[in-house]
mmCIF file with all atom_site columns, C-alpha atoms in Angstrom:
data_model
loop_
_atom_site.group_PDB
_atom_site.id
_atom_site.type_symbol
_atom_site.label_atom_id
_atom_site.label_alt_id
_atom_site.label_comp_id
_atom_site.label_asym_id
_atom_site.label_entity_id
_atom_site.label_seq_id
_atom_site.pdbx_PDB_ins_code
_atom_site.Cartn_x
_atom_site.Cartn_y
_atom_site.Cartn_z
_atom_site.occupancy
_atom_site.B_iso_or_equiv
_atom_site.pdbx_formal_charge
_atom_site.auth_seq_id
_atom_site.auth_comp_id
_atom_site.auth_asym_id
_atom_site.auth_atom_id
_atom_site.pdbx_PDB_model_num
ATOM 1  C CA . MET A 1 1  ? -13.481 13.546 -12.221 1.00 68.00 ? 796 MET A CA 1
ATOM 2  C CA . VAL A 1 2  ? -13.432 16.579 -10.044 1.00 76.00 ? 797 VAL A CA 1
ATOM 3  C CA . GLU A 1 3  ? -16.026 15.021 -7.695  1.00 81.00 ? 798 GLU A CA 1
ATOM 4  C CA . ARG A 1 4  ? -13.894 11.913 -7.324  1.00 80.00 ? 799 ARG A CA 1
ATOM 5  C CA . TRP A 1 5  ? -10.853 13.972 -6.509  1.00 78.00 ? 800 TRP A CA 1
ATOM 6  C CA . PHE A 1 6  ? -12.716 15.949 -3.774  1.00 82.00 ? 801 PHE A CA 1
ATOM 7  C CA . ARG A 1 7  ? -13.998 12.647 -2.393  1.00 86.00 ? 802 ARG A CA 1
ATOM 8  C CA . GLU A 1 8  ? -10.529 11.232 -2.208  1.00 83.00 ? 803 GLU A CA 1
ATOM 9  C CA . ILE A 1 9  ? -8.984  14.296 -0.500  1.00 81.00 ? 804 ILE A CA 1
ATOM 10 C CA . THR A 1 10 ? -11.919 14.368 1.911   1.00 85.00 ? 805 THR A CA 1
ATOM 11 C CA . ASP A 1 11 ? -11.599 10.670 2.848   1.00 82.00 ? 806 ASP A CA 1
ATOM 12 C CA . LYS A 1 12 ? -7.745  10.517 2.912   1.00 75.00 ? 807 LYS A CA 1
ATOM 13 C CA . ARG A 1 13 ? -6.927  13.877 4.542   1.00 80.00 ? 808 ARG A CA 1
ATOM 14 C CA . ILE A 1 14 ? -9.718  16.153 5.727   1.00 84.00 ? 809 ILE A CA 1
ATOM 15 C CA . ARG A 1 15 ? -11.717 13.570 7.776   1.00 81.00 ? 810 ARG A CA 1
ATOM 16 C CA . ARG A 1 16 ? -8.533  12.147 9.256   1.00 79.00 ? 811 ARG A CA 1
ATOM 17 C CA . GLY A 1 17 ? -7.230  15.453 10.552  1.00 80.00 ? 812 GLY A CA 1
ATOM 18 C CA . THR A 1 18 ? -7.909  17.955 13.274  1.00 84.00 ? 813 THR A CA 1
ATOM 19 C CA . PHE A 1 19 ? -7.455  21.640 12.291  1.00 85.00 ? 814 PHE A CA 1
ATOM 20 C CA . ARG A 1 20 ? -7.225  24.522 14.679  1.00 90.00 ? 815 ARG A CA 1
ATOM 21 C CA . ASN A 1 21 ? -8.200  27.127 12.137  1.00 93.00 ? 816 ASN A CA 1
ATOM 22 C CA . VAL A 1 22 ? -8.722  27.658 8.469   1.00 92.00 ? 817 VAL A CA 1
ATOM 23 C CA . PRO A 1 23 ? -5.034  28.378 7.564   1.00 93.00 ? 818 PRO A CA 1
ATOM 24 C CA . ALA A 1 24 ? -4.124  24.991 9.135   1.00 90.00 ? 819 ALA A CA 1
ATOM 25 C CA . LEU A 1 25 ? -6.774  23.278 6.919   1.00 89.00 ? 820 LEU A CA 1
ATOM 26 C CA . ILE A 1 26 ? -5.454  25.142 3.855   1.00 91.00 ? 821 ILE A CA 1
ATOM 27 C CA . GLU A 1 27 ? -1.889  24.059 4.705   1.00 91.00 ? 822 GLU A CA 1
ATOM 28 C CA . ALA A 1 28 ? -2.957  20.446 5.129   1.00 89.00 ? 823 ALA A CA 1
ATOM 29 C CA . ILE A 1 29 ? -4.738  20.523 1.677   1.00 89.00 ? 824 ILE A CA 1
ATOM 30 C CA . LYS A 1 30 ? -1.684  22.023 0.025   1.00 92.00 ? 825 LYS A CA 1
ATOM 31 C CA . ASN A 1 31 ? 0.585   19.367 1.640   1.00 90.00 ? 826 ASN A CA 1
ATOM 32 C CA . TYR A 1 32 ? -1.747  16.629 0.383   1.00 86.00 ? 827 TYR A CA 1
ATOM 33 C CA . ILE A 1 33 ? -1.773  18.072 -3.105  1.00 88.00 ? 828 ILE A CA 1
ATOM 34 C CA . ASP A 1 34 ? 2.085   18.359 -3.176  1.00 91.00 ? 829 ASP A CA 1
ATOM 35 C CA . ASN A 1 35 ? 2.391   14.753 -1.892  1.00 88.00 ? 830 ASN A CA 1
ATOM 36 C CA . HIS A 1 36 ? -0.252  13.454 -4.356  1.00 84.00 ? 831 HIS A CA 1
ATOM 37 C CA . ASN A 1 37 ? 1.457   15.160 -7.325  1.00 87.00 ? 832 ASN A CA 1
ATOM 38 C CA . GLN A 1 38 ? 4.764   13.389 -6.600  1.00 91.00 ? 833 GLN A CA 1
ATOM 39 C CA . ASN A 1 39 ? 3.303   10.183 -8.044  1.00 85.00 ? 834 ASN A CA 1
ATOM 40 C CA . PRO A 1 40 ? 0.512   11.133 -10.415 1.00 82.00 ? 835 PRO A CA 1
ATOM 41 C CA . GLN A 1 41 ? -1.589  8.301  -11.873 1.00 81.00 ? 836 GLN A CA 1
ATOM 42 C CA . VAL A 1 42 ? -3.965  8.478  -14.818 1.00 82.00 ? 837 VAL A CA 1
ATOM 43 C CA . PHE A 1 43 ? -7.535  7.676  -14.028 1.00 75.00 ? 838 PHE A CA 1
ATOM 44 C CA . VAL A 1 44 ? -8.867  4.703  -16.042 1.00 80.00 ? 839 VAL A CA 1
ATOM 45 C CA . TRP A 1 45 ? -12.569 4.126  -16.471 1.00 76.00 ? 840 TRP A CA 1
ATOM 46 C CA . THR A 1 46 ? -13.518 0.613  -15.508 1.00 83.00 ? 841 THR A CA 1
ATOM 47 C CA . ALA A 1 47 ? -17.274 0.729  -16.172 1.00 81.00 ? 842 ALA A CA 1
ATOM 48 C CA . PRO A 1 48 ? -18.578 0.254  -19.698 1.00 84.00 ? 843 PRO A CA 1
ATOM 49 C CA . VAL A 1 49 ? -19.783 3.357  -21.462 1.00 82.00 ? 844 VAL A CA 1
ATOM 50 C CA . ALA A 1 50 ? -23.315 2.059  -21.731 1.00 84.00 ? 845 ALA A CA 1
ATOM 51 C CA . GLN A 1 51 ? -23.481 1.571  -17.968 1.00 81.00 ? 846 GLN A CA 1
ATOM 52 C CA . ILE A 1 52 ? -22.155 5.152  -17.328 1.00 77.00 ? 847 ILE A CA 1
ATOM 53 C CA . GLN A 1 53 ? -24.640 6.584  -19.804 1.00 81.00 ? 848 GLN A CA 1
ATOM 54 C CA . SER A 1 54 ? -27.577 4.588  -18.421 1.00 81.00 ? 849 SER A CA 1
ATOM 55 C CA . GLY A 1 55 ? -27.120 6.441  -15.123 1.00 73.00 ? 850 GLY A CA 1
ATOM 56 C CA . SER A 1 56 ? -27.178 3.278  -13.031 1.00 62.00 ? 851 SER A CA 1
ATOM 57 C CA . GLY A 1 57 ? -25.520 5.192  -10.214 1.00 58.00 ? 852 GLY A CA 1
ATOM 58 C CA . LYS A 1 58 ? -27.237 6.360  -7.021  1.00 58.00 ? 853 LYS A CA 1
ATOM 59 C CA . THR A 1 59 ? -29.923 8.419  -8.723  1.00 56.00 ? 854 THR A CA 1
ATOM 60 C CA . GLY A 1 60 ? -30.650 6.243  -11.638 1.00 52.00 ? 855 GLY A CA 1
ATOM 61 C CA . GLN A 1 61 ? -30.951 9.314  -13.873 1.00 55.00 ? 856 GLN A CA 1
ATOM 62 C CA . VAL A 1 62 ? -29.039 10.098 -17.043 1.00 52.00 ? 857 VAL A CA 1
ATOM 63 C CA . HIS A 1 63 ? -27.007 13.274 -16.706 1.00 52.00 ? 858 HIS A CA 1
ATOM 64 C CA . LYS A 1 64 ? -26.464 15.238 -19.954 1.00 53.00 ? 859 LYS A CA 1
#
């Protein structure tokens, strides 16, 4: 779940922006979080449990 969230913030905010310095980047992240939290949505798994457990992702390995 954490990895998915970081991918989302990276795709939707960090890659789309230009930041003059670290404080500007931090401010952009805080603004994104504040905006994102205005309309929180529950994450719903769409893959069957067996598929997730089989590790049929990029690596094909089961992570325990």
